[in-house]
mmCIF file of C-alpha atoms in Angstrom:
data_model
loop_
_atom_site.group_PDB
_atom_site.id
_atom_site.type_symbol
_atom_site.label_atom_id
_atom_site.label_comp_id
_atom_site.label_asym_id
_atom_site.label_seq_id
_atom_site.Cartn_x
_atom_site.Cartn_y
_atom_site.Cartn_z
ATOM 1 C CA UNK F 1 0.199 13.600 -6.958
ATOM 2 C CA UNK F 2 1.477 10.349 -7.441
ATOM 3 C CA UNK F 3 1.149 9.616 -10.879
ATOM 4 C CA UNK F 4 -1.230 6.654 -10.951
ATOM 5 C CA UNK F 5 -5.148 7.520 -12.103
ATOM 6 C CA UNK F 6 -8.306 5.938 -10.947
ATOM 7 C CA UNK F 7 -11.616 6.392 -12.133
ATOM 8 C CA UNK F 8 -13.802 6.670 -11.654
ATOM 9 C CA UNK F 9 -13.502 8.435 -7.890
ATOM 10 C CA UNK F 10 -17.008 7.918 -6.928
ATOM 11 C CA UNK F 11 -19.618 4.437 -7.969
ATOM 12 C CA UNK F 12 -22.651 3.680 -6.573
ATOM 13 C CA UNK F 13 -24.478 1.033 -8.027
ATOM 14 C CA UNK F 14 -27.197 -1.934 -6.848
ATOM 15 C CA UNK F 15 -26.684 -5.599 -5.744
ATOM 16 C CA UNK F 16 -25.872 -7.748 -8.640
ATOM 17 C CA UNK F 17 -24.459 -5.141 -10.845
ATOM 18 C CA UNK F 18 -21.066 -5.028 -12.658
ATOM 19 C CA UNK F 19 -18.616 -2.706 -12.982
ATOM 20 C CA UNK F 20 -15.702 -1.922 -14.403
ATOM 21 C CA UNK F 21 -12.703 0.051 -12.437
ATOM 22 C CA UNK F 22 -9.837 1.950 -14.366
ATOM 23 C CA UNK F 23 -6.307 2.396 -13.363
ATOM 24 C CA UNK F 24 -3.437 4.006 -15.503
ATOM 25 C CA UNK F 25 -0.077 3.685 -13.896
ATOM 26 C CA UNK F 26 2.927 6.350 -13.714
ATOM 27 C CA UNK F 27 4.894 6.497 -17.186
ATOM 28 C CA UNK F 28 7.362 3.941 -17.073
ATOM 29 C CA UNK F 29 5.733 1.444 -14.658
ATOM 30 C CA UNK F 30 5.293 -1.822 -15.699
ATOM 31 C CA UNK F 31 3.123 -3.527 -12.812
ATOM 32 C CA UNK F 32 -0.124 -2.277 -11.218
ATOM 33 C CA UNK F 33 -1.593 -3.709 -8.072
ATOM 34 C CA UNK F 34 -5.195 -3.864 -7.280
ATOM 35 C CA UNK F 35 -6.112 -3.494 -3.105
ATOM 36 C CA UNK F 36 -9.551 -3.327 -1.011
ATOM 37 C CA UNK F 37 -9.956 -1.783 1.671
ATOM 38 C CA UNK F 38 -13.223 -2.005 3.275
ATOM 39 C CA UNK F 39 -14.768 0.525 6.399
ATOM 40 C CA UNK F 40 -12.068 0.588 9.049
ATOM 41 C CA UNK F 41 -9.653 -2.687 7.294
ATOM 42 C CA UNK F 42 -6.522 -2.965 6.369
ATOM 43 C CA UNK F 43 -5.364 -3.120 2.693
ATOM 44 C CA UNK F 44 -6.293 -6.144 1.196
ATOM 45 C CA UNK F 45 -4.023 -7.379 -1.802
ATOM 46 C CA UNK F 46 -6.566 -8.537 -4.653
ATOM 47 C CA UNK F 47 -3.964 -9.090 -7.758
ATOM 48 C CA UNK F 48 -0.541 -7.650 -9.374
ATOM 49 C CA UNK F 49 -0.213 -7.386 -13.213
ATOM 50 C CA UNK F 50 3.318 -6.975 -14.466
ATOM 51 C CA UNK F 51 3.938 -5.943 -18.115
ATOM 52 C CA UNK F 52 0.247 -7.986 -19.412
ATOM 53 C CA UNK F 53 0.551 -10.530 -17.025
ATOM 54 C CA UNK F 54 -0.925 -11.619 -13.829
ATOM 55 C CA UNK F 55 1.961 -12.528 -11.616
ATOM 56 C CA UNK F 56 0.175 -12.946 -7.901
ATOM 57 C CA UNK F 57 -3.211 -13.750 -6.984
ATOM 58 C CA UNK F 58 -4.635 -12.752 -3.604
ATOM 59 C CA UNK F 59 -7.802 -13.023 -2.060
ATOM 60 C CA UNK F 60 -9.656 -12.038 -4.908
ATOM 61 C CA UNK F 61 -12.859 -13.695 -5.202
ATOM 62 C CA UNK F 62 -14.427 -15.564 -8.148
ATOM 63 C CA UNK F 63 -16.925 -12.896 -9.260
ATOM 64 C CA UNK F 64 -13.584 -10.127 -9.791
ATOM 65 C CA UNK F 65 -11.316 -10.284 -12.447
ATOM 66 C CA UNK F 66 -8.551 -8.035 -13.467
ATOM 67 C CA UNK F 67 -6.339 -7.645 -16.660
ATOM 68 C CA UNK F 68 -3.738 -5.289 -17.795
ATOM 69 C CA UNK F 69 -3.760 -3.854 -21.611
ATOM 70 C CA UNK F 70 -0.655 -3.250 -24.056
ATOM 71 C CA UNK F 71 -0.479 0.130 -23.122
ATOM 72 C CA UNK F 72 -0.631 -0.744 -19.368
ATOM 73 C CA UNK F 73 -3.597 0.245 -18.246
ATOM 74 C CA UNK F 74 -5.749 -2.016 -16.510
ATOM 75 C CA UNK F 75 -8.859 -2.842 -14.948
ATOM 76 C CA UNK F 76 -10.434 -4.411 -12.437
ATOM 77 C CA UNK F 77 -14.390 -5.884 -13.169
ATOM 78 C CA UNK F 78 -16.208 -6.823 -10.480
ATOM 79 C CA UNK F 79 -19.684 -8.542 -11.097
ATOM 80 C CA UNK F 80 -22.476 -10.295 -9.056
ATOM 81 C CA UNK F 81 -21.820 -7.211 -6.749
ATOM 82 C CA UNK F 82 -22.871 -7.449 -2.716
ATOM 83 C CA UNK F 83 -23.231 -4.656 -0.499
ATOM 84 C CA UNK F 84 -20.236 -6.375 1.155
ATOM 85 C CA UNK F 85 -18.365 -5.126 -1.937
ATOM 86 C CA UNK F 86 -18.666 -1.913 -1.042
ATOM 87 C CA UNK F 87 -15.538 -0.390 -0.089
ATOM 88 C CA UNK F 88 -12.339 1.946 -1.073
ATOM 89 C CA UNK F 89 -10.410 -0.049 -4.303
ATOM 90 C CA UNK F 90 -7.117 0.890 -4.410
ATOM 91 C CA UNK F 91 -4.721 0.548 -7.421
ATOM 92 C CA UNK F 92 -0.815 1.192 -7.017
ATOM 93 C CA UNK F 93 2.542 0.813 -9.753
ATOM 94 C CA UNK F 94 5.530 0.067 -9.482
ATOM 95 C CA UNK F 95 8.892 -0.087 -11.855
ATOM 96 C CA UNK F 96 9.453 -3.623 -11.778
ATOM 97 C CA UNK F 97 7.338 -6.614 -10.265
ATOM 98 C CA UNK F 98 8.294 -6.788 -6.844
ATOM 99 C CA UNK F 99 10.158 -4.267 -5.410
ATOM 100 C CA UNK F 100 8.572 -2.870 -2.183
ATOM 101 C CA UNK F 101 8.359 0.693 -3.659
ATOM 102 C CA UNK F 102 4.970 1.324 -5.387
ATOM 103 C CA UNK F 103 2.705 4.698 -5.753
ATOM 104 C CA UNK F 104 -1.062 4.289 -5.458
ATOM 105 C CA UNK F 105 -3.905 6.213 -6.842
ATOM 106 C CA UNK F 106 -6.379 8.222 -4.703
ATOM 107 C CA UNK F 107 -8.737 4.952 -5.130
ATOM 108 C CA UNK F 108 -12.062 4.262 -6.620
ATOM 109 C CA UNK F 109 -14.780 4.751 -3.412
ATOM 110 C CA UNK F 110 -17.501 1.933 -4.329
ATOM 111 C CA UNK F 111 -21.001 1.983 -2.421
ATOM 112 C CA UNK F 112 -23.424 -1.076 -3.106
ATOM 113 C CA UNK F 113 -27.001 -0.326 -2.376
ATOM 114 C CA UNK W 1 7.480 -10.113 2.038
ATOM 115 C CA UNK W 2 8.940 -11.662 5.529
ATOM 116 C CA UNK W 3 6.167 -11.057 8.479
ATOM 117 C CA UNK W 4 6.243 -7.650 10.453
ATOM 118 C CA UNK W 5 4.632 -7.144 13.774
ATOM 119 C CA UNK W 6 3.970 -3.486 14.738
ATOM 120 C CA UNK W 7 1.407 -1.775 17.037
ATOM 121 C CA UNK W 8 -1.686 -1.612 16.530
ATOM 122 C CA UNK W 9 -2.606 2.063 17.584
ATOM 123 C CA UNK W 10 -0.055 4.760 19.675
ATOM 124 C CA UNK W 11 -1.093 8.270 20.839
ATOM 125 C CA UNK W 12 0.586 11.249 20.869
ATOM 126 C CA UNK W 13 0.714 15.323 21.126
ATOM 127 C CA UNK W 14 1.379 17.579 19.130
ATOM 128 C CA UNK W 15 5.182 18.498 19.107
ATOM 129 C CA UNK W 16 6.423 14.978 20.302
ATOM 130 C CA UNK W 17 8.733 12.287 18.641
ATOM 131 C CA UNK W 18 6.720 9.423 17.761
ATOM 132 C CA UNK W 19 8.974 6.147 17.617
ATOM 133 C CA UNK W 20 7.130 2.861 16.017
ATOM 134 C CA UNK W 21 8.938 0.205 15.930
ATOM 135 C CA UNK W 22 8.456 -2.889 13.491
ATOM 136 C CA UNK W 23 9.566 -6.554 14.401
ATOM 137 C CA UNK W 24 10.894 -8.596 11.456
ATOM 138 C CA UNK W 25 12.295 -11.417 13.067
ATOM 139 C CA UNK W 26 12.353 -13.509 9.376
ATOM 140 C CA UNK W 27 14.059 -10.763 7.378
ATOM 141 C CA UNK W 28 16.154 -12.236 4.644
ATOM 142 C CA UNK W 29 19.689 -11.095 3.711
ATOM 143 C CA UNK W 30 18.350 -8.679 0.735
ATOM 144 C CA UNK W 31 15.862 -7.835 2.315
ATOM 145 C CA UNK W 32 15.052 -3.960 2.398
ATOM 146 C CA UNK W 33 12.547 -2.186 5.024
ATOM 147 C CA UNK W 34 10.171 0.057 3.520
ATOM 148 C CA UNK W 35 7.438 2.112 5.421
ATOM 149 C CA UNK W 36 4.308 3.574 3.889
ATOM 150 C CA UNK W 37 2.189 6.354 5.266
ATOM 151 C CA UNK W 38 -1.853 5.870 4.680
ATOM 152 C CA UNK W 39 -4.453 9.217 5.888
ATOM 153 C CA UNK W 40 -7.982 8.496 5.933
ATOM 154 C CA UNK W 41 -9.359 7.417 2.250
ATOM 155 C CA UNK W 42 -6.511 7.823 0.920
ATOM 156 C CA UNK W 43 -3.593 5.465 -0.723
ATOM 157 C CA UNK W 44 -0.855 4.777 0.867
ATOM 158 C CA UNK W 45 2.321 6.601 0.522
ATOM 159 C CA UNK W 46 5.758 5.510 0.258
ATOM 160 C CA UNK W 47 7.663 7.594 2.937
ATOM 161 C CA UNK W 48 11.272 5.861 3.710
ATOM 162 C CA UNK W 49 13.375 2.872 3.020
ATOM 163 C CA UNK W 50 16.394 1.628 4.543
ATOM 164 C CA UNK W 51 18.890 -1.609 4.540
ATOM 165 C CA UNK W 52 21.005 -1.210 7.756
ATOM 166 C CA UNK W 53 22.082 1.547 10.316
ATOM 167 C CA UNK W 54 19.927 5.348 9.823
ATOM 168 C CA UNK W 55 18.453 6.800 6.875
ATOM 169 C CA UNK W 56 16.724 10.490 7.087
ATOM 170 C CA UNK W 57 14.374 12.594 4.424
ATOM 171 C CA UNK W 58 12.561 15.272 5.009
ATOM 172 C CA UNK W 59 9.614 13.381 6.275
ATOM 173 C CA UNK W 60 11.253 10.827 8.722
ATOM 174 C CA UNK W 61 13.785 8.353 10.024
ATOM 175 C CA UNK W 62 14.717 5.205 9.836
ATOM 176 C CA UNK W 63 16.670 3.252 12.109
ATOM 177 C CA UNK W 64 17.647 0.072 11.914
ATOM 178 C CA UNK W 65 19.867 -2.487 14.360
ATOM 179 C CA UNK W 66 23.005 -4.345 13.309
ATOM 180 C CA UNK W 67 20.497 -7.473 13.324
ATOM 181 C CA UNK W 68 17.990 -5.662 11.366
ATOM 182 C CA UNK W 69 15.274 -7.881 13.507
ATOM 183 C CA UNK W 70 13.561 -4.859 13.792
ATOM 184 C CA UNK W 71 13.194 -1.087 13.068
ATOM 185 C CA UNK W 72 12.272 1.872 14.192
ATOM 186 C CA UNK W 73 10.757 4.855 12.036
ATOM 187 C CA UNK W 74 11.283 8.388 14.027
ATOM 188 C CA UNK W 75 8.840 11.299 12.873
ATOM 189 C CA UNK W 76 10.105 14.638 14.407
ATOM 190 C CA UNK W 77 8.049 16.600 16.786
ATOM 191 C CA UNK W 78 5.005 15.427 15.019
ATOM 192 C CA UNK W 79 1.638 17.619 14.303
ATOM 193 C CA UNK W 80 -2.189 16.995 14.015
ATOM 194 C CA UNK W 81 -1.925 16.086 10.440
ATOM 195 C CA UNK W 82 0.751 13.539 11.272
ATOM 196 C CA UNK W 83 -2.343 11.556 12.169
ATOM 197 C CA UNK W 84 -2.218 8.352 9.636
ATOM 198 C CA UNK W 85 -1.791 4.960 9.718
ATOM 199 C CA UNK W 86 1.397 3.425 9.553
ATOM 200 C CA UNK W 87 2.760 0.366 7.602
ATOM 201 C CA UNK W 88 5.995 -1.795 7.630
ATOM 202 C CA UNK W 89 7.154 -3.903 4.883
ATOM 203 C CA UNK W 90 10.453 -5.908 4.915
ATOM 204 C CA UNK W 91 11.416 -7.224 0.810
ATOM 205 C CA UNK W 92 13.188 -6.831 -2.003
ATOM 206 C CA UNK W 93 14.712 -3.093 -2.515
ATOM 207 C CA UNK W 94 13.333 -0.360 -5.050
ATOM 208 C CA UNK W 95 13.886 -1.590 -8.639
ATOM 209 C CA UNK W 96 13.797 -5.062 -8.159
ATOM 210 C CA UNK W 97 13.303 -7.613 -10.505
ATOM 211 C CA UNK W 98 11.679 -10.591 -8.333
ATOM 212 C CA UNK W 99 7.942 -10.985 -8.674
ATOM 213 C CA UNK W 100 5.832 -10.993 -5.732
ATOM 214 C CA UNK W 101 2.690 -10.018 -3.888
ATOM 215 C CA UNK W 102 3.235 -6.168 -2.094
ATOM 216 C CA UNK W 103 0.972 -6.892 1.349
ATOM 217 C CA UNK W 104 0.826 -4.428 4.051
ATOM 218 C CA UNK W 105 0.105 -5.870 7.436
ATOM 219 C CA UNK W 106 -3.071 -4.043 9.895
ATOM 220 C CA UNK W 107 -0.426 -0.842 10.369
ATOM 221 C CA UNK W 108 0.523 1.201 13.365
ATOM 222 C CA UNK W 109 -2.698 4.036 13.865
ATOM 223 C CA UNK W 110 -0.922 7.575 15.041
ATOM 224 C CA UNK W 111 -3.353 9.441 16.580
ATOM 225 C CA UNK W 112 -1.736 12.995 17.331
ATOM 226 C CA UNK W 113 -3.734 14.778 19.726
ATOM 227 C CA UNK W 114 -3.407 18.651 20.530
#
Protein backbone atom coordinates (compact mmCIF):
# COMPACT_ATOMS: atom_id res chain seq x y z
CA UNK A 1 0.00 0.00 0.00
CA UNK A 2 1.44 3.09 -0.90
CA UNK A 3 -0.35 5.60 0.81
CA UNK A 4 -1.91 7.66 -1.97
CA UNK A 5 -5.99 7.02 -2.62
CA UNK A 6 -7.88 7.15 -5.82
CA UNK A 7 -11.37 6.95 -6.38
CA UNK A 8 -13.07 6.12 -7.60
CA UNK A 9 -11.32 2.58 -8.96
CA UNK A 10 -13.79 1.91 -11.60
CA UNK A 11 -15.92 4.91 -14.15
CA UNK A 12 -17.73 4.25 -16.98
CA UNK A 13 -19.53 6.93 -18.40
CA UNK A 14 -20.78 8.23 -22.18
CA UNK A 15 -19.17 10.62 -24.75
CA UNK A 16 -19.48 14.14 -23.64
CA UNK A 17 -19.77 13.52 -20.01
CA UNK A 18 -17.74 14.99 -17.09
CA UNK A 19 -16.20 13.68 -14.37
CA UNK A 20 -14.51 14.31 -11.57
CA UNK A 21 -11.33 12.06 -10.30
CA UNK A 22 -10.13 12.08 -6.55
CA UNK A 23 -6.69 11.69 -5.25
CA UNK A 24 -5.52 12.06 -1.52
CA UNK A 25 -1.81 11.91 -1.14
CA UNK A 26 0.40 10.13 1.71
CA UNK A 27 0.40 12.30 5.06
CA UNK A 28 3.03 14.67 4.74
CA UNK A 29 3.22 15.05 0.92
CA UNK A 30 2.92 18.21 -0.45
CA UNK A 31 2.73 17.59 -4.39
CA UNK A 32 0.48 15.17 -6.32
CA UNK A 33 0.97 14.29 -9.94
CA UNK A 34 -1.72 13.41 -12.30
CA UNK A 35 -0.58 10.58 -15.32
CA UNK A 36 -2.57 8.71 -18.29
CA UNK A 37 -1.90 5.87 -19.39
CA UNK A 38 -3.91 4.63 -22.17
CA UNK A 39 -4.19 0.56 -23.57
CA UNK A 40 -0.61 -0.59 -23.98
CA UNK A 41 1.20 3.42 -23.50
CA UNK A 42 3.51 4.66 -21.52
CA UNK A 43 2.77 7.07 -18.60
CA UNK A 44 1.79 10.22 -19.77
CA UNK A 45 2.53 13.28 -17.37
CA UNK A 46 -0.82 15.45 -17.37
CA UNK A 47 0.03 18.08 -14.35
CA UNK A 48 1.95 18.37 -10.80
CA UNK A 49 0.35 20.41 -7.93
CA UNK A 50 2.72 21.34 -5.15
CA UNK A 51 1.33 22.70 -1.84
CA UNK A 52 -2.11 24.52 -3.92
CA UNK A 53 -0.26 25.25 -6.81
CA UNK A 54 0.19 24.06 -10.27
CA UNK A 55 3.89 23.97 -10.86
CA UNK A 56 4.20 21.90 -14.43
CA UNK A 57 1.87 21.50 -17.14
CA UNK A 58 2.09 18.54 -19.52
CA UNK A 59 0.15 17.39 -22.24
CA UNK A 60 -2.98 17.94 -20.68
CA UNK A 61 -5.59 18.95 -22.98
CA UNK A 62 -8.02 21.90 -22.84
CA UNK A 63 -11.17 20.01 -21.80
CA UNK A 64 -9.04 18.60 -18.26
CA UNK A 65 -8.32 20.60 -15.48
CA UNK A 66 -6.83 19.80 -12.18
CA UNK A 67 -6.52 21.65 -8.76
CA UNK A 68 -5.24 20.81 -5.41
CA UNK A 69 -7.34 21.84 -2.07
CA UNK A 70 -5.94 23.23 1.41
CA UNK A 71 -5.94 20.00 2.79
CA UNK A 72 -4.12 18.53 -0.28
CA UNK A 73 -6.31 16.64 -1.90
CA UNK A 74 -6.93 17.13 -5.38
CA UNK A 75 -8.72 16.42 -8.40
CA UNK A 76 -8.60 16.00 -11.73
CA UNK A 77 -12.09 17.00 -14.00
CA UNK A 78 -12.20 15.93 -17.20
CA UNK A 79 -15.19 17.13 -19.45
CA UNK A 80 -16.31 16.95 -23.16
CA UNK A 81 -15.18 13.24 -22.63
CA UNK A 82 -14.12 10.96 -25.96
CA UNK A 83 -13.86 7.39 -26.03
CA UNK A 84 -10.19 8.28 -26.65
CA UNK A 85 -10.28 9.34 -22.97
CA UNK A 86 -10.67 6.19 -21.89
CA UNK A 87 -7.79 4.90 -20.14
CA UNK A 88 -5.92 4.08 -16.61
CA UNK A 89 -5.46 7.83 -14.66
CA UNK A 90 -2.84 7.64 -12.45
CA UNK A 91 -2.16 10.01 -9.48
CA UNK A 92 1.28 9.86 -7.49
CA UNK A 93 2.93 12.25 -4.25
CA UNK A 94 5.76 13.16 -3.40
CA UNK A 95 7.55 15.16 -0.28
CA UNK A 96 8.69 18.05 -2.06
CA UNK A 97 8.12 19.26 -5.79
CA UNK A 98 10.61 17.59 -7.70
CA UNK A 99 12.46 15.02 -6.32
CA UNK A 100 12.39 11.80 -8.45
CA UNK A 101 10.87 9.75 -5.55
CA UNK A 102 7.02 9.71 -5.69
CA UNK A 103 4.30 6.86 -4.63
CA UNK A 104 1.27 6.44 -6.89
CA UNK A 105 -2.18 5.25 -6.26
CA UNK A 106 -3.64 2.02 -7.74
CA UNK A 107 -5.29 4.54 -10.46
CA UNK A 108 -8.74 5.44 -11.47
CA UNK A 109 -9.64 2.78 -14.65
CA UNK A 110 -11.92 5.16 -16.96
CA UNK A 111 -14.03 3.49 -19.90
CA UNK A 112 -15.90 5.97 -22.36
CA UNK A 113 -18.76 4.40 -24.15
CA UNK B 1 14.74 15.05 -15.89
CA UNK B 2 17.94 14.51 -18.38
CA UNK B 3 16.86 11.91 -21.35
CA UNK B 4 17.27 8.05 -20.69
CA UNK B 5 17.38 5.49 -23.40
CA UNK B 6 16.63 1.89 -22.29
CA UNK B 7 15.22 -1.20 -24.10
CA UNK B 8 12.29 -1.51 -25.17
CA UNK B 9 11.35 -5.22 -24.23
CA UNK B 10 14.07 -8.19 -22.86
CA UNK B 11 13.12 -11.85 -22.15
CA UNK B 12 14.05 -14.00 -19.66
CA UNK B 13 13.57 -17.41 -17.46
CA UNK B 14 12.79 -17.98 -14.53
CA UNK B 15 15.89 -18.12 -12.15
CA UNK B 16 18.14 -15.78 -14.34
CA UNK B 17 19.81 -12.31 -13.63
CA UNK B 18 18.16 -9.81 -15.65
CA UNK B 19 20.61 -6.74 -16.32
CA UNK B 20 18.84 -3.46 -18.01
CA UNK B 21 20.82 -1.00 -18.58
CA UNK B 22 19.78 2.82 -18.94
CA UNK B 23 21.82 5.41 -21.09
CA UNK B 24 21.92 8.95 -19.64
CA UNK B 25 24.39 10.51 -21.63
CA UNK B 26 23.04 14.32 -20.33
CA UNK B 27 23.07 13.52 -16.62
CA UNK B 28 23.83 16.59 -14.62
CA UNK B 29 26.22 16.75 -11.63
CA UNK B 30 23.22 16.31 -8.93
CA UNK B 31 21.69 14.34 -10.71
CA UNK B 32 20.35 11.05 -8.97
CA UNK B 33 19.13 7.73 -10.92
CA UNK B 34 15.98 6.42 -9.81
CA UNK B 35 14.17 3.26 -11.23
CA UNK B 36 10.49 2.48 -10.90
CA UNK B 37 8.83 -0.87 -11.27
CA UNK B 38 5.16 -0.77 -13.12
CA UNK B 39 2.91 -4.55 -13.29
CA UNK B 40 0.02 -4.54 -15.44
CA UNK B 41 -2.73 -1.77 -14.27
CA UNK B 42 -0.99 -0.90 -11.78
CA UNK B 43 1.15 2.39 -10.60
CA UNK B 44 4.39 2.45 -10.72
CA UNK B 45 6.63 1.67 -7.91
CA UNK B 46 9.66 3.23 -6.69
CA UNK B 47 12.21 0.31 -6.36
CA UNK B 48 15.99 1.81 -6.11
CA UNK B 49 18.00 4.94 -6.32
CA UNK B 50 21.54 5.53 -6.57
CA UNK B 51 24.26 8.52 -7.19
CA UNK B 52 27.55 6.68 -8.08
CA UNK B 53 29.21 3.16 -7.70
CA UNK B 54 26.45 0.05 -6.26
CA UNK B 55 23.52 0.35 -4.19
CA UNK B 56 21.48 -3.01 -3.08
CA UNK B 57 17.82 -3.54 -1.26
CA UNK B 58 16.06 -6.31 -1.01
CA UNK B 59 14.47 -5.96 -4.36
CA UNK B 60 17.50 -5.06 -6.64
CA UNK B 61 20.73 -3.42 -7.68
CA UNK B 62 22.00 -0.64 -8.88
CA UNK B 63 25.11 -0.07 -10.55
CA UNK B 64 26.42 2.75 -11.75
CA UNK B 65 29.95 3.75 -13.75
CA UNK B 66 32.47 6.33 -12.58
CA UNK B 67 30.87 8.45 -15.58
CA UNK B 68 27.46 7.73 -14.47
CA UNK B 69 26.54 7.87 -18.47
CA UNK B 70 24.67 5.01 -17.78
CA UNK B 71 23.34 2.34 -15.34
CA UNK B 72 22.56 -0.83 -14.86
CA UNK B 73 19.71 -2.23 -12.47
CA UNK B 74 20.49 -6.13 -11.53
CA UNK B 75 17.32 -8.19 -10.30
CA UNK B 76 18.56 -11.56 -8.82
CA UNK B 77 17.58 -14.82 -10.29
CA UNK B 78 14.32 -13.33 -11.25
CA UNK B 79 10.69 -15.20 -11.17
CA UNK B 80 7.37 -15.12 -13.19
CA UNK B 81 6.05 -12.30 -11.20
CA UNK B 82 9.20 -10.32 -11.90
CA UNK B 83 7.32 -9.71 -15.12
CA UNK B 84 6.78 -5.66 -15.19
CA UNK B 85 7.78 -2.91 -16.96
CA UNK B 86 10.72 -1.09 -16.17
CA UNK B 87 11.50 2.70 -15.95
CA UNK B 88 14.67 4.92 -15.62
CA UNK B 89 14.73 8.37 -14.42
CA UNK B 90 17.94 10.47 -13.98
CA UNK B 91 17.03 14.03 -11.53
CA UNK B 92 17.14 15.60 -8.57
CA UNK B 93 17.55 13.12 -5.37
CA UNK B 94 14.67 12.16 -2.80
CA UNK B 95 13.65 15.29 -0.84
CA UNK B 96 14.41 17.80 -3.17
CA UNK B 97 13.32 21.12 -3.30
CA UNK B 98 13.48 22.02 -7.22
CA UNK B 99 10.17 21.96 -9.03
CA UNK B 100 9.77 19.95 -12.02
CA UNK B 101 7.77 17.63 -14.22
CA UNK B 102 8.42 13.59 -12.97
CA UNK B 103 8.25 11.85 -16.77
CA UNK B 104 8.98 8.29 -17.24
CA UNK B 105 10.23 7.40 -20.66
CA UNK B 106 8.35 4.03 -22.80
CA UNK B 107 10.29 1.59 -20.02
CA UNK B 108 12.18 -1.62 -20.39
CA UNK B 109 9.15 -4.69 -20.68
CA UNK B 110 10.61 -7.94 -18.60
CA UNK B 111 8.93 -10.69 -19.75
CA UNK B 112 10.05 -13.74 -17.44
CA UNK B 113 9.16 -16.85 -19.00
CA UNK B 114 9.15 -20.38 -17.18
Amino acid sequence: DSGVTQTPKHLITATGQRVTLRCSPRSGDLSVYWYQQSLDQGLQFLIHYYNGEERAKGNILERFSAQQFPDLHSELNLSSLELGDSALYFCASSWTGGDTEAFFGQGTRLTVV
Amino acid sequence: LAKTTQPISMDSYEGQEVNITCSHNNIATNDYITWYQQFPSQGPRFIIQGYKTKVTNEVASLFIPADRKSSTLSLPRVSLSDTAVYYCLVGPPKRSSNTGKLIFGQGTTLQVKP
